[in-house]
PDB file of C-alpha atoms in Angstrom:
ATOM      1  CA  MET Q   1     -57.689 201.579 -76.174  1.00  0.00           C
ATOM      2  CA  ALA Q   2     -55.933 202.599 -72.975  1.00  0.00           C
ATOM      3  CA  VAL Q   3     -53.774 205.729 -72.997  1.00  0.00           C
ATOM      4  CA  LEU Q   4     -50.280 204.684 -71.993  1.00  0.00           C
ATOM      5  CA  ARG Q   5     -47.689 206.617 -70.011  1.00  0.00           C
ATOM      6  CA  SER Q   6     -44.259 207.174 -71.517  1.00  0.00           C
ATOM      7  CA  GLU Q   7     -42.597 204.572 -69.303  1.00  0.00           C
ATOM      8  CA  VAL Q   8     -45.103 201.918 -70.426  1.00  0.00           C
ATOM      9  CA  LYS Q   9     -44.580 202.829 -74.088  1.00  0.00           C
ATOM     10  CA  ALA Q  10     -40.807 202.648 -73.643  1.00  0.00           C
ATOM     11  CA  TYR Q  11     -41.170 199.232 -72.001  1.00  0.00           C
ATOM     12  CA  ILE Q  12     -43.327 197.972 -74.893  1.00  0.00           C
ATOM     13  CA  VAL Q  13     -41.014 199.356 -77.601  1.00  0.00           C
ATOM     14  CA  GLN Q  14     -37.905 197.878 -75.963  1.00  0.00           C
ATOM     15  CA  ALA Q  15     -39.535 194.483 -75.430  1.00  0.00           C
ATOM     16  CA  LEU Q  16     -40.617 194.354 -79.078  1.00  0.00           C
ATOM     17  CA  ALA Q  17     -37.115 195.360 -80.158  1.00  0.00           C
ATOM     18  CA  CYS Q  18     -35.797 192.339 -78.230  1.00  0.00           C
ATOM     19  CA  PHE Q  19     -37.999 190.072 -80.392  1.00  0.00           C
ATOM     20  CA  ASP Q  20     -40.701 189.402 -77.758  1.00  0.00           C
ATOM     21  CA  THR Q  21     -44.073 188.590 -79.308  1.00  0.00           C
ATOM     22  CA  PRO Q  22     -46.998 190.992 -78.843  1.00  0.00           C
ATOM     23  CA  SER Q  23     -48.699 188.373 -76.630  1.00  0.00           C
ATOM     24  CA  GLN Q  24     -45.632 188.110 -74.411  1.00  0.00           C
ATOM     25  CA  VAL Q  25     -45.364 191.898 -74.172  1.00  0.00           C
ATOM     26  CA  ALA Q  26     -49.074 192.331 -73.345  1.00  0.00           C
ATOM     27  CA  GLU Q  27     -48.748 189.764 -70.546  1.00  0.00           C
ATOM     28  CA  ALA Q  28     -45.555 191.420 -69.248  1.00  0.00           C
ATOM     29  CA  VAL Q  29     -47.226 194.860 -69.212  1.00  0.00           C
ATOM     30  CA  LYS Q  30     -50.126 193.411 -67.234  1.00  0.00           C
ATOM     31  CA  THR Q  31     -47.724 191.853 -64.743  1.00  0.00           C
ATOM     32  CA  GLU Q  32     -45.327 194.805 -64.513  1.00  0.00           C
ATOM     33  CA  PHE Q  33     -47.729 197.771 -64.605  1.00  0.00           C
ATOM     34  CA  GLY Q  34     -51.156 196.262 -63.922  1.00  0.00           C
ATOM     35  CA  ILE Q  35     -52.502 197.568 -67.251  1.00  0.00           C
ATOM     36  CA  THR Q  36     -54.446 195.309 -69.594  1.00  0.00           C
ATOM     37  CA  ILE Q  37     -53.735 196.001 -73.264  1.00  0.00           C
ATOM     38  CA  THR Q  38     -54.419 194.072 -76.444  1.00  0.00           C
ATOM     39  CA  ARG Q  39     -51.886 192.426 -78.720  1.00  0.00           C
ATOM     40  CA  GLN Q  40     -52.956 194.801 -81.469  1.00  0.00           C
ATOM     41  CA  GLN Q  41     -52.169 197.816 -79.302  1.00  0.00           C
ATOM     42  CA  VAL Q  42     -48.752 196.347 -78.530  1.00  0.00           C
ATOM     43  CA  GLU Q  43     -48.085 195.695 -82.218  1.00  0.00           C
ATOM     44  CA  SER Q  44     -48.824 199.337 -83.024  1.00  0.00           C
ATOM     45  CA  HIS Q  45     -45.566 200.152 -81.182  1.00  0.00           C
ATOM     46  CA  ASP Q  46     -43.427 198.087 -83.583  1.00  0.00           C
ATOM     47  CA  PRO Q  47     -42.146 200.255 -86.465  1.00  0.00           C
ATOM     48  CA  SER Q  48     -41.082 197.158 -88.419  1.00  0.00           C
ATOM     49  CA  LYS Q  49     -44.741 196.119 -88.781  1.00  0.00           C
ATOM     50  CA  TYR Q  50     -47.504 197.669 -90.839  1.00  0.00           C
ATOM     51  CA  ALA Q  51     -49.489 198.571 -87.704  1.00  0.00           C
ATOM     52  CA  GLY Q  52     -46.568 200.594 -86.343  1.00  0.00           C
ATOM     53  CA  GLN Q  53     -45.651 202.563 -89.449  1.00  0.00           C
ATOM     54  CA  ARG Q  54     -47.043 205.790 -87.935  1.00  0.00           C
ATOM     55  CA  LEU Q  55     -45.156 205.427 -84.661  1.00  0.00           C
ATOM     56  CA  ALA Q  56     -43.557 208.669 -83.467  1.00  0.00           C
ATOM     57  CA  LYS Q  57     -39.910 209.169 -84.453  1.00  0.00           C
ATOM     58  CA  LYS Q  58     -38.855 209.162 -80.778  1.00  0.00           C
ATOM     59  CA  TRP Q  59     -40.220 205.633 -80.288  1.00  0.00           C
ATOM     60  CA  ALA Q  60     -39.007 204.371 -83.661  1.00  0.00           C
ATOM     61  CA  ASP Q  61     -35.482 205.570 -82.847  1.00  0.00           C
ATOM     62  CA  LEU Q  62     -35.663 203.883 -79.435  1.00  0.00           C
ATOM     63  CA  PHE Q  63     -36.809 200.663 -81.143  1.00  0.00           C
ATOM     64  CA  HIS Q  64     -33.985 200.664 -83.701  1.00  0.00           C
ATOM     65  CA  ASP Q  65     -31.310 201.586 -81.137  1.00  0.00           C
ATOM     66  CA  THR Q  66     -32.501 198.882 -78.748  1.00  0.00           C
ATOM     67  CA  ARG Q  67     -32.637 196.254 -81.512  1.00  0.00           C
ATOM     68  CA  LYS Q  68     -29.124 197.144 -82.681  1.00  0.00           C
ATOM     69  CA  ARG Q  69     -27.759 196.925 -79.134  1.00  0.00           C
ATOM     70  CA  PHE Q  70     -29.634 193.642 -78.559  1.00  0.00           C
ATOM     71  CA  ARG Q  71     -28.127 192.054 -81.672  1.00  0.00           C
ATOM     72  CA  GLU Q  72     -24.624 193.210 -80.788  1.00  0.00           C
ATOM     73  CA  GLU Q  73     -24.862 191.959 -77.208  1.00  0.00           C
ATOM     74  CA  THR Q  74     -26.153 188.554 -78.227  1.00  0.00           C
ATOM     75  CA  ALA Q  75     -22.547 187.405 -78.561  1.00  0.00           C
ATOM     76  CA  GLU Q  76     -22.091 188.065 -74.836  1.00  0.00           C
ATOM     77  CA  ILE Q  77     -24.865 185.632 -73.897  1.00  0.00           C
ATOM     78  CA  PRO Q  78     -23.176 182.321 -73.019  1.00  0.00           C
ATOM     79  CA  ILE Q  79     -25.706 180.021 -74.675  1.00  0.00           C
ATOM     80  CA  ALA Q  80     -25.233 181.890 -77.956  1.00  0.00           C
ATOM     81  CA  ASN Q  81     -21.652 180.555 -78.129  1.00  0.00           C
ATOM     82  CA  ARG Q  82     -20.953 177.123 -79.619  1.00  0.00           C
ATOM     83  CA  ALA Q  83     -18.244 176.263 -77.080  1.00  0.00           C
ATOM     84  CA  TYR Q  84     -20.614 176.871 -74.167  1.00  0.00           C
ATOM     85  CA  ARG Q  85     -23.323 174.714 -75.740  1.00  0.00           C
ATOM     86  CA  LEU Q  86     -20.867 171.892 -76.472  1.00  0.00           C
ATOM     87  CA  ARG Q  87     -19.557 171.925 -72.909  1.00  0.00           C
ATOM     88  CA  ALA Q  88     -23.113 171.795 -71.546  1.00  0.00           C
ATOM     89  CA  LEU Q  89     -24.010 168.947 -73.919  1.00  0.00           C
ATOM     90  CA  GLY Q  90     -20.866 167.122 -72.818  1.00  0.00           C
ATOM     91  CA  ARG Q  91     -21.825 167.430 -69.147  1.00  0.00           C
ATOM     92  CA  MET Q  92     -25.369 166.244 -69.877  1.00  0.00           C
ATOM     93  CA  ALA Q  93     -24.173 163.283 -71.952  1.00  0.00           C
ATOM     94  CA  GLU Q  94     -21.749 162.222 -69.234  1.00  0.00           C
ATOM     95  CA  LYS Q  95     -24.452 162.434 -66.582  1.00  0.00           C
ATOM     96  CA  ALA Q  96     -26.932 160.505 -68.778  1.00  0.00           C
ATOM     97  CA  GLU Q  97     -24.336 157.802 -69.415  1.00  0.00           C
ATOM     98  CA  ASN Q  98     -23.591 157.494 -65.692  1.00  0.00           C
ATOM     99  CA  MET Q  99     -27.339 157.046 -65.135  1.00  0.00           C
ATOM    100  CA  LYS Q 100     -27.304 154.225 -67.751  1.00  0.00           C
ATOM    101  CA  ASN Q 101     -29.708 156.197 -69.962  1.00  0.00           C
ATOM    102  CA  MET Q 102     -28.175 155.226 -73.278  1.00  0.00           C
ATOM    103  CA  ALA Q 103     -31.016 156.560 -75.427  1.00  0.00           C
ATOM    104  CA  LEU Q 104     -30.641 160.055 -73.970  1.00  0.00           C
ATOM    105  CA  THR Q 105     -26.855 159.791 -74.243  1.00  0.00           C
ATOM    106  CA  ALA Q 106     -27.162 158.940 -77.936  1.00  0.00           C
ATOM    107  CA  GLN Q 107     -29.504 161.899 -78.500  1.00  0.00           C
ATOM    108  CA  LEU Q 108     -27.111 164.256 -76.738  1.00  0.00           C
ATOM    109  CA  LEU Q 109     -24.157 162.979 -78.743  1.00  0.00           C
ATOM    110  CA  GLU Q 110     -26.125 163.459 -81.956  1.00  0.00           C
ATOM    111  CA  GLN Q 111     -27.024 166.996 -80.888  1.00  0.00           C
ATOM    112  CA  ALA Q 112     -23.350 167.732 -80.214  1.00  0.00           C
ATOM    113  CA  ALA Q 113     -22.425 166.370 -83.643  1.00  0.00           C
ATOM    114  CA  LYS Q 114     -25.031 168.623 -85.257  1.00  0.00           C
ATOM    115  CA  GLU Q 115     -23.698 171.557 -83.253  1.00  0.00           C
ATOM    116  CA  CYS Q 116     -20.245 170.994 -84.727  1.00  0.00           C
ATOM    117  CA  GLY Q 117     -21.655 170.867 -88.260  1.00  0.00           C
ATOM    118  CA  ASP Q 118     -20.437 168.897 -91.284  1.00  0.00           C
ATOM    119  CA  VAL Q 119     -20.253 165.724 -89.227  1.00  0.00           C
ATOM    120  CA  TYR Q 120     -22.463 163.511 -91.345  1.00  0.00           C
ATOM    121  CA  VAL Q 121     -20.955 164.384 -94.718  1.00  0.00           C
ATOM    122  CA  ASN Q 122     -17.905 163.154 -96.586  1.00  0.00           C
ATOM    123  CA  ARG Q 123     -15.387 165.910 -96.901  1.00  0.00           C
ATOM    124  CA  LYS Q 124     -11.987 166.467 -98.339  1.00  0.00           C
ATOM    125  CA  ILE Q 125      -9.579 168.515 -96.270  1.00  0.00           C
ATOM    126  CA  GLU Q 126      -6.833 170.206 -98.246  1.00  0.00           C
ATOM    127  CA  PRO Q 127      -4.308 171.869 -95.950  1.00  0.00           C
ATOM    128  CA  ASP Q 128      -2.687 175.091 -97.056  1.00  0.00           C
ATOM    129  CA  LYS Q 129       0.711 174.861 -98.609  1.00  0.00           C
ATOM    130  CA  PRO Q 130       3.516 175.308 -96.116  1.00  0.00           C
ATOM    131  CA  LEU Q 131       5.488 178.534 -96.228  1.00  0.00           C
ATOM    132  CA  GLY Q 132       8.198 178.475 -98.872  1.00  0.00           C
ATOM    133  CA  ALA Q 133       6.494 175.811-101.012  1.00  0.00           C
ATOM    134  CA  GLN Q 134       6.880 176.187-104.743  1.00  0.00           C
ATOM    135  CA  ALA Q 135       3.837 177.001-106.840  1.00  0.00           C
ATOM    136  CA  GLY Q 136       4.249 173.871-109.000  1.00  0.00           C
ATOM    137  CA  GLU Q 137       4.787 171.429-106.124  1.00  0.00           C
ATOM    138  CA  GLN Q 138       2.060 169.057-105.217  1.00  0.00           C
ATOM    139  CA  HIS Q 139       1.134 168.742-101.597  1.00  0.00           C
ATOM    140  CA  ALA Q 140      -0.564 166.025 -99.601  1.00  0.00           C
ATOM    141  CA  VAL Q 141      -4.340 165.854 -99.537  1.00  0.00           C
ATOM    142  CA  ALA Q 142      -5.919 164.301 -96.475  1.00  0.00           C
ATOM    143  CA  GLU Q 143      -9.195 162.543 -97.184  1.00  0.00           C
ATOM    144  CA  TYR Q 144     -11.551 161.537 -94.427  1.00  0.00           C
ATOM    145  CA  THR Q 145     -14.710 159.519 -94.896  1.00  0.00           C
ATOM    146  CA  LEU Q 146     -17.195 159.740 -92.086  1.00  0.00           C
ATOM    147  CA  ARG Q 147     -19.902 157.104 -92.198  1.00  0.00           C
ATOM    148  CA  PRO Q 148     -22.080 155.289 -89.691  1.00  0.00           C
ATOM    149  CA  ASP Q 149     -20.951 151.981 -88.266  1.00  0.00           C
ATOM    150  CA  GLU Q 150     -22.301 149.683 -90.986  1.00  0.00           C
ATOM    151  CA  ASP Q 151     -20.724 146.594 -89.490  1.00  0.00           C
ATOM    152  CA  ALA Q 152     -22.339 147.111 -86.096  1.00  0.00           C
ATOM    153  CA  PRO Q 153     -25.142 144.667 -85.199  1.00  0.00           C
ATOM    154  CA  ALA Q 154     -28.721 146.009 -85.239  1.00  0.00           C
ATOM    155  CA  SER Q 155     -29.317 144.999 -81.645  1.00  0.00           C
ATOM    156  CA  PRO Q 156     -26.523 145.159 -79.061  1.00  0.00           C
ATOM    157  CA  HIS Q 157     -25.419 141.979 -77.328  1.00  0.00           C
ATOM    158  CA  LEU Q 158     -25.041 142.677 -73.642  1.00  0.00           C
TER     159      LEU Q 158
END
Protein backbone atom coordinates (compact mmCIF):
# COMPACT_ATOMS: atom_id res chain seq x y z
CA MET A 1 0.00 0.00 0.00
CA ALA A 2 1.40 3.37 -1.02
CA VAL A 3 1.93 6.01 1.66
CA LEU A 4 -0.13 9.03 0.68
CA ARG A 5 0.61 12.71 1.23
CA SER A 6 -1.94 14.84 3.06
CA GLU A 7 -3.13 16.56 -0.12
CA VAL A 8 -3.84 13.18 -1.76
CA LYS A 9 -5.73 11.97 1.32
CA ALA A 10 -7.77 15.17 1.39
CA TYR A 11 -8.58 14.73 -2.30
CA ILE A 12 -9.71 11.12 -1.71
CA VAL A 13 -11.82 11.98 1.35
CA GLN A 14 -13.54 14.89 -0.41
CA ALA A 15 -14.23 12.86 -3.55
CA LEU A 16 -15.77 10.06 -1.48
CA ALA A 17 -17.86 12.60 0.42
CA CYS A 18 -19.25 13.77 -2.93
CA PHE A 19 -20.51 10.21 -3.58
CA ASP A 20 -17.81 9.21 -6.11
CA THR A 21 -17.20 5.47 -6.18
CA PRO A 22 -13.85 4.07 -5.02
CA SER A 23 -13.09 3.08 -8.64
CA GLN A 24 -13.75 6.62 -9.85
CA VAL A 25 -11.60 8.07 -7.07
CA ALA A 26 -8.71 5.65 -7.74
CA GLU A 27 -8.77 6.61 -11.43
CA ALA A 28 -8.93 10.33 -10.58
CA VAL A 29 -5.96 10.03 -8.19
CA LYS A 30 -3.97 8.30 -10.92
CA THR A 31 -4.83 11.06 -13.38
CA GLU A 32 -4.40 13.97 -10.96
CA PHE A 33 -1.35 12.87 -8.95
CA GLY A 34 0.18 10.03 -10.97
CA ILE A 35 -0.20 7.61 -8.04
CA THR A 36 -1.71 4.17 -8.53
CA ILE A 37 -3.84 3.04 -5.59
CA THR A 38 -6.37 0.27 -5.14
CA ARG A 39 -10.10 0.63 -4.63
CA GLN A 40 -9.69 -0.95 -1.21
CA GLN A 41 -7.18 1.69 -0.18
CA VAL A 42 -9.57 4.40 -1.35
CA GLU A 43 -12.45 2.83 0.57
CA SER A 44 -10.39 2.89 3.76
CA HIS A 45 -10.76 6.70 3.64
CA ASP A 46 -14.58 6.56 3.86
CA PRO A 47 -15.73 6.74 7.50
CA SER A 48 -19.26 5.66 6.51
CA LYS A 49 -17.93 2.23 5.48
CA TYR A 50 -16.61 -0.60 7.61
CA ALA A 51 -13.13 -0.30 6.06
CA GLY A 52 -12.89 3.35 7.12
CA GLN A 53 -14.08 3.06 10.70
CA ARG A 54 -10.54 3.68 12.03
CA LEU A 55 -9.97 6.78 9.92
CA ALA A 56 -8.35 9.64 11.85
CA LYS A 57 -10.76 12.20 13.33
CA LYS A 58 -9.27 14.95 11.13
CA TRP A 59 -10.22 13.07 7.95
CA ALA A 60 -13.59 11.92 9.28
CA ASP A 61 -14.49 15.53 10.13
CA LEU A 62 -13.39 16.66 6.66
CA PHE A 63 -15.55 13.90 5.14
CA HIS A 64 -18.67 14.84 7.12
CA ASP A 65 -18.23 18.59 6.54
CA THR A 66 -17.71 18.07 2.82
CA ARG A 67 -20.73 15.76 2.54
CA LYS A 68 -22.94 18.23 4.41
CA ARG A 69 -21.82 21.10 2.18
CA PHE A 70 -22.29 18.93 -0.94
CA ARG A 71 -25.86 18.05 0.02
CA GLU A 72 -26.74 21.66 0.79
CA GLU A 73 -25.26 22.96 -2.46
CA THR A 74 -27.05 20.39 -4.58
CA ALA A 75 -30.00 22.77 -4.78
CA GLU A 76 -27.75 25.27 -6.58
CA ILE A 77 -26.99 22.81 -9.39
CA PRO A 78 -29.37 23.64 -12.25
CA ILE A 79 -30.17 20.08 -13.29
CA ALA A 80 -31.26 19.30 -9.72
CA ASN A 81 -34.21 21.69 -10.17
CA ARG A 82 -37.45 20.47 -11.76
CA ALA A 83 -38.06 23.71 -13.67
CA TYR A 84 -34.66 23.50 -15.36
CA ARG A 85 -35.22 19.87 -16.36
CA LEU A 86 -38.69 20.63 -17.73
CA ARG A 87 -37.39 23.54 -19.79
CA ALA A 88 -34.61 21.36 -21.21
CA LEU A 89 -37.09 18.56 -22.00
CA GLY A 90 -39.34 21.12 -23.69
CA ARG A 91 -36.49 22.35 -25.90
CA MET A 92 -35.53 18.78 -26.80
CA ALA A 93 -39.12 17.78 -27.59
CA GLU A 94 -39.58 20.83 -29.81
CA LYS A 95 -36.36 20.10 -31.67
CA ALA A 96 -37.28 16.40 -32.08
CA GLU A 97 -40.71 17.35 -33.40
CA ASN A 98 -39.19 19.79 -35.90
CA MET A 99 -36.94 16.94 -37.08
CA LYS A 100 -40.08 14.78 -37.57
CA ASN A 101 -38.82 12.29 -34.97
CA MET A 102 -42.17 11.51 -33.42
CA ALA A 103 -40.99 8.51 -31.41
CA LEU A 104 -38.36 10.60 -29.61
CA THR A 105 -40.88 13.41 -29.15
CA ALA A 106 -43.31 11.00 -27.51
CA GLN A 107 -40.57 9.70 -25.19
CA LEU A 108 -39.59 13.23 -24.20
CA LEU A 109 -43.20 14.18 -23.52
CA GLU A 110 -43.62 11.08 -21.38
CA GLN A 111 -40.45 11.95 -19.47
CA ALA A 112 -41.79 15.47 -18.86
CA ALA A 113 -45.08 14.03 -17.61
CA LYS A 114 -43.19 11.76 -15.21
CA GLU A 115 -41.13 14.74 -14.06
CA CYS A 116 -44.31 16.58 -13.11
CA GLY A 117 -45.60 13.57 -11.16
CA ASP A 118 -49.17 12.40 -10.59
CA VAL A 119 -49.92 12.68 -14.29
CA TYR A 120 -51.12 9.16 -14.92
CA VAL A 121 -53.44 8.87 -11.93
CA ASN A 122 -57.00 9.99 -11.29
CA ARG A 123 -57.06 12.65 -8.67
CA LYS A 124 -59.55 14.80 -6.89
CA ILE A 125 -58.59 18.41 -6.33
CA GLU A 126 -60.35 20.08 -3.43
CA PRO A 127 -59.55 23.79 -3.29
CA ASP A 128 -59.28 25.47 0.08
CA LYS A 129 -62.29 27.32 1.32
CA PRO A 130 -62.23 31.00 0.45
CA LEU A 131 -61.59 33.47 3.24
CA GLY A 132 -64.72 34.26 5.21
CA ALA A 133 -66.49 30.99 4.32
CA GLN A 134 -68.64 29.48 7.01
CA ALA A 135 -67.61 26.19 8.57
CA GLY A 136 -70.89 24.47 7.60
CA GLU A 137 -70.95 25.68 3.98
CA GLN A 138 -70.20 23.26 1.25
CA HIS A 139 -67.76 24.30 -1.40
CA ALA A 140 -67.19 23.18 -4.96
CA VAL A 141 -65.05 20.13 -5.62
CA ALA A 142 -63.26 20.00 -8.94
CA GLU A 143 -62.77 16.48 -10.26
CA TYR A 144 -60.39 15.73 -13.08
CA THR A 145 -59.98 12.35 -14.73
CA LEU A 146 -56.79 11.88 -16.66
CA ARG A 147 -56.79 8.88 -18.95
CA PRO A 148 -55.12 7.90 -22.20
CA ASP A 149 -56.86 8.57 -25.48
CA GLU A 150 -58.96 5.39 -25.69
CA ASP A 151 -60.79 6.52 -28.79
CA ALA A 152 -57.60 7.14 -30.75
CA PRO A 153 -56.86 4.64 -33.55
CA ALA A 154 -54.02 2.14 -32.96
CA SER A 155 -52.19 3.23 -36.08
CA PRO A 156 -52.24 6.86 -37.23
CA HIS A 157 -53.72 7.71 -40.62
CA LEU A 158 -51.42 10.13 -42.37
